[in-house]
CSV table of C-alpha atoms in Angstrom, one decimal:
chain,number,residue,atom,x,y,z
A,1,MET,CA,-20.3,-9.9,44.0
A,2,TRP,CA,-19.6,-6.5,42.2
A,3,MET,CA,-15.9,-7.3,42.3
A,4,GLU,CA,-16.6,-10.7,40.5
A,5,ILE,CA,-18.7,-8.9,37.9
A,6,ILE,CA,-16.0,-6.3,37.2
A,7,CYS,CA,-13.2,-9.0,37.1
A,8,GLY,CA,-15.4,-11.0,34.7
A,9,ILE,CA,-15.8,-7.9,32.4
A,10,VAL,CA,-12.1,-7.2,32.4
A,11,ILE,CA,-11.2,-10.9,31.6
A,12,TYR,CA,-13.8,-10.9,28.8
A,13,GLN,CA,-12.4,-7.8,27.3
A,14,LEU,CA,-8.8,-9.2,27.4
A,15,VAL,CA,-9.8,-12.5,25.8
A,16,ARG,CA,-11.9,-10.7,23.2
A,17,ARG,CA,-9.0,-8.3,22.4
A,18,PHE,CA,-6.3,-11.0,22.1
A,19,PHE,CA,-8.3,-13.8,20.5
A,20,TYR,CA,-11.4,-12.6,18.9
A,21,ASP,CA,-11.0,-9.0,18.0
A,22,ASP,CA,-9.0,-9.5,14.8
A,23,GLU,CA,-11.6,-8.1,12.3
A,24,PHE,CA,-8.9,-8.2,9.6
A,25,SER,CA,-8.3,-12.0,9.7
A,26,ASP,CA,-10.3,-12.4,6.5
A,27,VAL,CA,-8.7,-9.6,4.7
A,28,GLU,CA,-5.8,-10.3,2.4
A,29,THR,CA,-3.3,-7.8,3.7
A,30,SER,CA,-0.1,-9.7,2.9
A,31,ASP,CA,0.0,-8.5,-0.7
A,32,SER,CA,-0.4,-4.8,0.1
A,33,THR,CA,2.1,-5.1,3.0
A,34,ALA,CA,4.6,-6.7,0.6
A,35,LEU,CA,4.4,-3.7,-1.7
A,36,PHE,CA,5.6,-1.4,1.0
A,37,SER,CA,8.2,-3.9,2.2
A,38,VAL,CA,9.7,-4.1,-1.3
A,39,ALA,CA,9.6,-0.3,-1.8
A,40,HIS,CA,11.3,0.3,1.6
A,41,ARG,CA,14.1,-2.1,0.8
A,42,LEU,CA,14.7,-0.7,-2.7
A,43,GLU,CA,15.0,2.8,-1.2
A,44,LYS,CA,17.6,1.6,1.3
A,45,LEU,CA,19.5,-0.3,-1.4
A,46,TYR,CA,19.5,2.3,-4.2
A,47,GLY,CA,18.4,5.6,-2.6
A,48,GLY,CA,15.8,7.7,-4.5
A,49,LYS,CA,12.1,7.5,-3.8
A,50,ALA,CA,9.6,4.7,-4.2
A,51,TYR,CA,6.0,5.4,-4.9
A,52,VAL,CA,3.5,2.7,-4.0
A,53,GLY,CA,0.0,1.8,-5.2
A,54,LEU,CA,-0.3,4.3,-8.1
A,55,ARG,CA,-3.4,4.5,-10.3
A,56,ILE,CA,-2.2,6.2,-13.4
A,57,PRO,CA,-4.8,7.5,-15.9
A,58,ASP,CA,-4.7,5.5,-19.2
A,59,ALA,CA,-5.9,7.8,-22.0
A,60,ASP,CA,-6.4,4.9,-24.5
A,61,THR,CA,-8.8,3.0,-22.3
A,62,ALA,CA,-10.3,5.9,-20.3
A,63,SER,CA,-9.5,3.9,-17.1
A,64,ARG,CA,-6.7,3.8,-14.5
A,65,GLN,CA,-3.7,1.5,-14.7
A,66,ASP,CA,-2.7,0.0,-11.3
A,67,ILE,CA,1.1,0.1,-10.7
A,68,ASP,CA,2.5,-1.6,-7.6
A,69,VAL,CA,5.8,0.4,-7.2
A,70,VAL,CA,7.7,3.0,-9.1
A,71,LEU,CA,11.3,3.6,-8.0
A,72,VAL,CA,12.8,6.9,-9.0
A,73,THR,CA,16.6,7.4,-8.8
A,74,LYS,CA,18.9,9.9,-10.5
A,75,GLY,CA,19.7,7.2,-13.1
A,76,GLU,CA,16.3,5.9,-14.0
A,77,ILE,CA,12.7,5.0,-13.3
A,78,VAL,CA,11.9,1.4,-12.6
A,79,VAL,CA,8.3,0.2,-12.8
A,80,ILE,CA,7.9,-2.8,-10.5
A,81,ALA,CA,5.3,-5.5,-10.3
A,82,VAL,CA,5.4,-7.3,-6.9
A,83,LYS,CA,4.2,-10.9,-7.1
A,84,ASN,CA,3.9,-12.2,-3.5
A,85,LEU,CA,3.3,-15.8,-4.7
A,86,SER,CA,3.4,-18.8,-2.4
A,87,GLY,CA,3.5,-22.2,-4.0
A,88,ILE,CA,4.9,-23.9,-7.1
A,89,VAL,CA,4.7,-21.8,-10.2
A,90,THR,CA,4.7,-23.0,-13.8
A,91,VAL,CA,4.7,-21.0,-17.0
A,92,THR,CA,2.2,-21.8,-19.8
A,93,SER,CA,2.8,-21.4,-23.5
A,94,ASP,CA,1.2,-18.0,-23.5
A,95,GLY,CA,3.4,-16.7,-20.7
A,96,SER,CA,0.8,-17.0,-17.9
A,97,TRP,CA,1.9,-18.1,-14.5
A,98,VAL,CA,0.0,-20.9,-12.8
A,99,CYS,CA,0.6,-21.0,-9.0
A,100,GLU,CA,-0.4,-24.2,-7.2
A,101,GLY,CA,-0.5,-24.8,-3.4
A,102,GLY,CA,0.3,-21.9,-1.2
A,103,LYS,CA,-1.5,-20.9,2.0
A,104,HIS,CA,-5.0,-21.8,0.8
A,105,HIS,CA,-3.9,-24.9,-1.3
A,106,THR,CA,-5.6,-23.5,-4.4
A,107,THR,CA,-4.6,-23.1,-8.1
A,108,GLU,CA,-4.5,-19.5,-9.5
A,109,THR,CA,-3.6,-18.3,-13.0
A,110,PHE,CA,-2.0,-14.9,-13.5
A,111,PRO,CA,-1.6,-13.2,-16.9
A,112,ASP,CA,2.1,-12.8,-18.0
A,113,PRO,CA,3.4,-10.5,-15.2
A,114,LEU,CA,6.3,-9.2,-17.4
A,115,ALA,CA,4.0,-8.3,-20.3
A,116,GLU,CA,1.7,-6.6,-17.8
A,117,VAL,CA,4.4,-4.5,-16.2
A,118,LYS,CA,5.7,-3.5,-19.6
A,119,LYS,CA,2.2,-2.2,-20.4
A,120,GLN,CA,2.1,-0.3,-17.1
A,121,ALA,CA,5.4,1.3,-18.0
A,122,SER,CA,4.1,2.4,-21.4
A,123,VAL,CA,1.0,4.0,-19.7
A,124,LEU,CA,3.3,5.7,-17.2
A,125,GLU,CA,5.6,7.1,-19.9
A,126,SER,CA,2.6,8.5,-21.8
A,127,TYR,CA,1.2,10.1,-18.5
A,128,LEU,CA,4.6,11.7,-17.8
A,129,GLU,CA,4.8,13.1,-21.3
A,130,GLN,CA,1.3,14.6,-20.9
A,131,ARG,CA,2.6,16.4,-17.8
A,132,GLY,CA,5.7,17.7,-19.4
A,133,VAL,CA,8.4,15.1,-18.7
A,134,THR,CA,9.9,13.2,-21.6
A,135,LEU,CA,12.3,10.4,-20.6
A,136,LEU,CA,15.6,9.8,-22.3
A,137,GLU,CA,16.2,6.4,-23.9
A,138,GLY,CA,17.3,3.9,-21.3
A,139,ASN,CA,15.8,5.8,-18.4
A,140,LEU,CA,12.7,3.6,-18.0
A,141,SER,CA,12.8,-0.1,-17.2
A,142,CYS,CA,10.5,-2.8,-15.8
A,143,LYS,CA,11.0,-5.5,-13.2
A,144,VAL,CA,8.9,-8.3,-11.6
A,145,VAL,CA,9.9,-8.9,-7.9
A,146,ILE,CA,9.0,-12.1,-6.1
A,147,PRO,CA,9.7,-11.5,-2.3
A,148,ASN,CA,8.0,-14.6,-0.9
A,149,PRO,CA,10.3,-17.3,0.4
A,150,SER,CA,7.7,-19.9,-0.3
A,151,PHE,CA,7.9,-19.3,-4.1
A,152,ARG,CA,9.1,-22.4,-6.0
A,153,THR,CA,9.6,-23.0,-9.7
A,154,ILE,CA,11.7,-25.0,-12.2
A,155,HIS,CA,11.6,-22.4,-14.9
A,156,ALA,CA,14.4,-20.0,-15.9
A,157,PHE,CA,13.0,-16.5,-16.0
A,158,PRO,CA,14.4,-13.5,-18.0
A,159,SER,CA,16.6,-11.0,-16.2
A,160,GLU,CA,13.7,-8.7,-15.6
A,161,VAL,CA,12.2,-11.2,-13.1
A,162,ILE,CA,13.8,-11.0,-9.7
A,163,THR,CA,13.1,-14.3,-8.0
A,164,TYR,CA,13.2,-14.7,-4.2
A,165,GLU,CA,16.8,-16.0,-4.3
A,166,ASP,CA,17.9,-13.0,-6.4
A,167,TRP,CA,16.0,-10.6,-4.2
A,168,GLN,CA,17.9,-11.9,-1.1
A,169,GLN,CA,21.2,-11.4,-2.9
A,170,LEU,CA,20.7,-7.6,-3.5
A,171,LYS,CA,23.2,-5.6,-1.5
A,172,PRO,CA,23.5,-1.9,-0.7
A,173,VAL,CA,25.7,-0.1,-3.1
A,174,SER,CA,27.4,3.3,-3.2
A,175,LYS,CA,26.3,5.9,-5.8
A,176,SER,CA,29.7,5.8,-7.4
A,177,LYS,CA,30.2,2.1,-7.8
A,178,LEU,CA,27.5,-0.4,-8.8
A,179,SER,CA,28.3,-4.1,-9.1
A,180,GLY,CA,27.7,-5.8,-12.5
A,181,TRP,CA,24.9,-7.9,-11.1
A,182,VAL,CA,23.1,-4.8,-9.7
A,183,LYS,CA,23.5,-2.9,-12.9
A,184,GLY,CA,21.8,-5.7,-14.7
A,185,ALA,CA,19.0,-5.8,-12.1
A,186,PHE,CA,18.1,-2.3,-11.3
A,187,SER,CA,20.4,0.3,-13.0
A,188,THR,CA,20.7,0.9,-16.8
A,189,GLY,CA,19.9,4.5,-17.6
A,190,LYS,CA,21.8,7.7,-17.8
A,191,GLU,CA,21.6,10.2,-15.0
A,192,MET,CA,18.7,12.7,-15.3
A,193,GLN,CA,19.1,16.4,-15.0
A,194,GLU,CA,18.2,17.8,-11.6
A,195,SER,CA,15.3,19.8,-12.9
A,196,SER,CA,13.8,16.8,-14.6
A,197,HIS,CA,14.3,14.7,-11.5
A,198,GLN,CA,12.5,17.2,-9.3
A,199,LYS,CA,9.6,17.6,-11.7
A,200,LEU,CA,9.3,13.8,-12.0
A,201,ASN,CA,9.1,13.4,-8.2
A,202,PHE,CA,6.5,16.1,-8.0
A,203,ILE,CA,4.3,14.5,-10.7
A,204,LEU,CA,4.5,11.0,-9.1
A,205,GLY,CA,4.0,12.5,-5.6
A,206,THR,CA,0.8,14.1,-6.7
A,207,ALA,CA,-0.4,11.3,-9.0
A,208,PRO,CA,-3.6,9.3,-8.1
A,209,THR,CA,-3.0,6.4,-5.7
A,210,TRP,CA,-5.1,3.9,-3.8
A,211,ASP,CA,-6.3,4.9,-0.3
A,212,ARG,CA,-4.7,3.0,2.5
A,213,VAL,CA,-5.4,2.0,6.0
A,214,GLU,CA,-2.7,1.0,8.4
A,215,LEU,CA,-3.5,-1.5,11.1
A,216,LYS,CA,-2.1,-1.8,14.6
A,217,SER,CA,-0.6,-5.1,13.5
A,218,SER,CA,1.7,-3.2,11.1
A,219,LYS,CA,-0.3,-4.5,8.2
A,220,ILE,CA,-1.5,-2.2,5.4
A,221,VAL,CA,-4.6,-2.5,3.2
A,222,LEU,CA,-4.9,-0.7,-0.1
A,223,GLY,CA,-8.3,0.2,-1.5
A,224,GLU,CA,-10.9,2.9,-1.5
A,225,PHE,CA,-12.3,4.7,1.6
A,226,LEU,CA,-16.1,5.0,1.3
A,227,GLU,CA,-17.5,6.5,4.5
A,228,PHE,CA,-17.7,6.3,8.3
A,229,LYS,CA,-20.4,4.2,10.0
A,230,GLY,CA,-21.7,4.6,13.6
A,231,LYS,CA,-23.8,6.8,15.9
A,232,GLN,CA,-25.1,9.9,14.2
A,233,GLU,CA,-23.3,12.1,16.7
A,234,ASP,CA,-19.9,10.5,15.7
A,235,THR,CA,-20.5,10.5,11.9
A,236,LEU,CA,-21.5,14.2,12.2
A,237,ALA,CA,-18.2,14.9,14.0
A,238,LEU,CA,-16.3,13.2,11.2
A,239,ARG,CA,-18.3,14.9,8.3
A,240,ASN,CA,-15.4,17.2,7.3
A,241,ILE,CA,-13.1,14.2,6.6
A,242,LYS,CA,-13.4,14.1,2.8
A,243,ARG,CA,-10.7,13.3,0.3
A,244,SER,CA,-11.1,16.7,-1.4
A,245,LYS,CA,-10.0,18.3,1.9
A,246,VAL,CA,-8.1,15.8,4.0
A,247,ASP,CA,-5.1,13.6,3.2
A,248,ARG,CA,-4.4,11.8,6.5
A,249,VAL,CA,-6.3,10.7,9.5
A,250,SER,CA,-4.6,9.5,12.7
A,251,ILE,CA,-6.4,7.5,15.4
A,252,GLN,CA,-5.4,7.5,19.1
A,253,LYS,CA,-7.2,5.8,22.0
A,254,THR,CA,-8.1,8.2,24.9
A,255,SER,CA,-9.2,5.7,27.6
A,256,MET,CA,-8.3,2.2,28.7
A,257,PHE,CA,-10.4,-0.2,30.7
A,258,GLY,CA,-13.6,0.8,32.4
A,259,LEU,CA,-17.4,0.5,32.3
A,260,ALA,CA,-17.7,3.7,30.3
A,261,PRO,CA,-17.4,3.4,26.4
A,262,SER,CA,-13.9,3.9,25.2
A,263,ARG,CA,-13.3,7.1,23.2
A,264,LEU,CA,-11.0,7.7,20.2
A,265,GLN,CA,-9.1,10.9,19.5
A,266,ILE,CA,-9.1,11.5,15.7
A,267,LEU,CA,-6.6,13.9,14.3
A,268,TYR,CA,-6.9,14.9,10.6
A,269,SER,CA,-4.8,17.1,8.5
A,270,TYR,CA,-5.9,19.2,5.6
A,271,ARG,CA,-4.5,18.6,2.1
A,272,ASP,CA,-1.9,21.1,0.8
A,273,TYR,CA,-2.1,21.1,-3.0
A,274,ARG,CA,0.9,23.4,-3.2
A,275,SER,CA,3.4,20.8,-2.0
A,276,GLU,CA,4.4,17.3,-3.1
A,277,GLY,CA,1.8,15.1,-1.3
A,278,SER,CA,2.5,16.6,2.1
A,279,SER,CA,0.0,17.8,4.6
A,280,GLY,CA,-0.7,21.5,5.2
A,281,ALA,CA,0.0,23.1,8.6
A,282,GLU,CA,-3.7,23.2,9.6
A,283,SER,CA,-5.2,20.1,11.4
A,284,LYS,CA,-8.3,19.4,13.4
A,285,GLU,CA,-9.2,17.1,16.3
A,286,VAL,CA,-12.4,15.3,17.2
A,287,THR,CA,-13.4,12.6,19.6
A,288,VAL,CA,-15.7,9.7,18.7
A,289,ARG,CA,-16.8,6.3,20.1
A,290,SER,CA,-14.5,3.4,19.6
A,291,SER,CA,-17.4,1.5,18.0
A,292,THR,CA,-17.2,3.8,15.0
A,293,GLU,CA,-16.4,2.0,11.8
A,294,VAL,CA,-14.8,2.7,8.4
A,295,LEU,CA,-16.4,1.3,5.3
A,296,PHE,CA,-13.6,0.4,2.9
A,297,GLN,CA,-13.4,-1.3,-0.5
A,298,PRO,CA,-10.1,-3.4,-0.5
A,299,ARG,CA,-8.1,-3.5,-3.7
A,300,ASP,CA,-8.7,-6.6,-5.9
A,301,SER,CA,-11.8,-7.5,-3.8
A,302,THR,CA,-15.5,-7.5,-4.6
A,303,LYS,CA,-16.5,-7.3,-1.0
A,304,MET,CA,-16.6,-4.1,1.1
A,305,LYS,CA,-15.2,-4.3,4.6
A,306,LYS,CA,-16.1,-2.6,7.8
A,307,PHE,CA,-13.1,-1.8,10.0
A,308,LYS,CA,-13.3,-0.6,13.5
A,309,LEU,CA,-11.5,2.7,14.0
A,310,SER,CA,-10.0,1.3,17.3
A,311,SER,CA,-8.1,-1.3,15.2
A,312,LEU,CA,-6.4,1.3,12.9
A,313,VAL,CA,-3.4,3.5,13.2
A,314,SER,CA,-4.1,5.8,10.3
A,315,ILE,CA,-6.0,6.4,7.1
A,316,SER,CA,-4.4,8.0,4.0
A,317,LEU,CA,-6.6,9.4,1.3
A,318,SER,CA,-5.7,10.0,-2.3
A,319,ALA,CA,-6.9,13.3,-3.9
């Protein structure tokens, strides 16, 4: 009889793990994941460094301007808006995009993406000037990238809009020879001085960003970390994980099947303000119950989410 009970518990855990334990099924992770996918591909194609999920202070509005991706190469800075749209897109007289269909068979209207990314570039340029970097003429450009294969339209977009078909045609190029099409797509500026290039990377590497959680399913959610939830013993063990002190948290499971509660090994590294967004040498380790949760506010969502630590790979915190 005990053998049957144990087998039943094991089968229940397996079924729950593979069919019911996806607490992220109602979270829109595809857009955030698309940002990192686009950034990674651009780095491979053109070199340089891509910064994702920036929140640049806007002095005019006393708020923060969200920027999807900023690609920095020796030749220029490209501010990129990623529109992971699925469905048929039409353009209205005021430049807005109307997307019909898609995964949820709905109709959504988006303000003119090209006008928005130009505004983001203007805010970024002002921010860089405030921090001591003045860009040369032609060093700053804007693009809208549509990486979704389910995107459809009958409209002809300006060259700053990279449709899915154009996105697929991008090829790796050498630093010494750029094709005419690539020059028109992503390279227009003069090469920056090494000192300016290094300072620019430092500024963007230390600029405000969204927090992010990485799921075991290789998906990423951008948003704002709020707090840990769980047993008092566990929340007390995690009390030192604050954005002012810590920049990254890694989660590892320490036990597999069994009747005893599963435990998680939590590794967190202290922030090093002297270097470009990298962790300091000092790190700490604690162990908590797998039932411990993270309270997180996803980007572009009005609802807060509770994520189980056991479903995460890491948490990155912005300063």
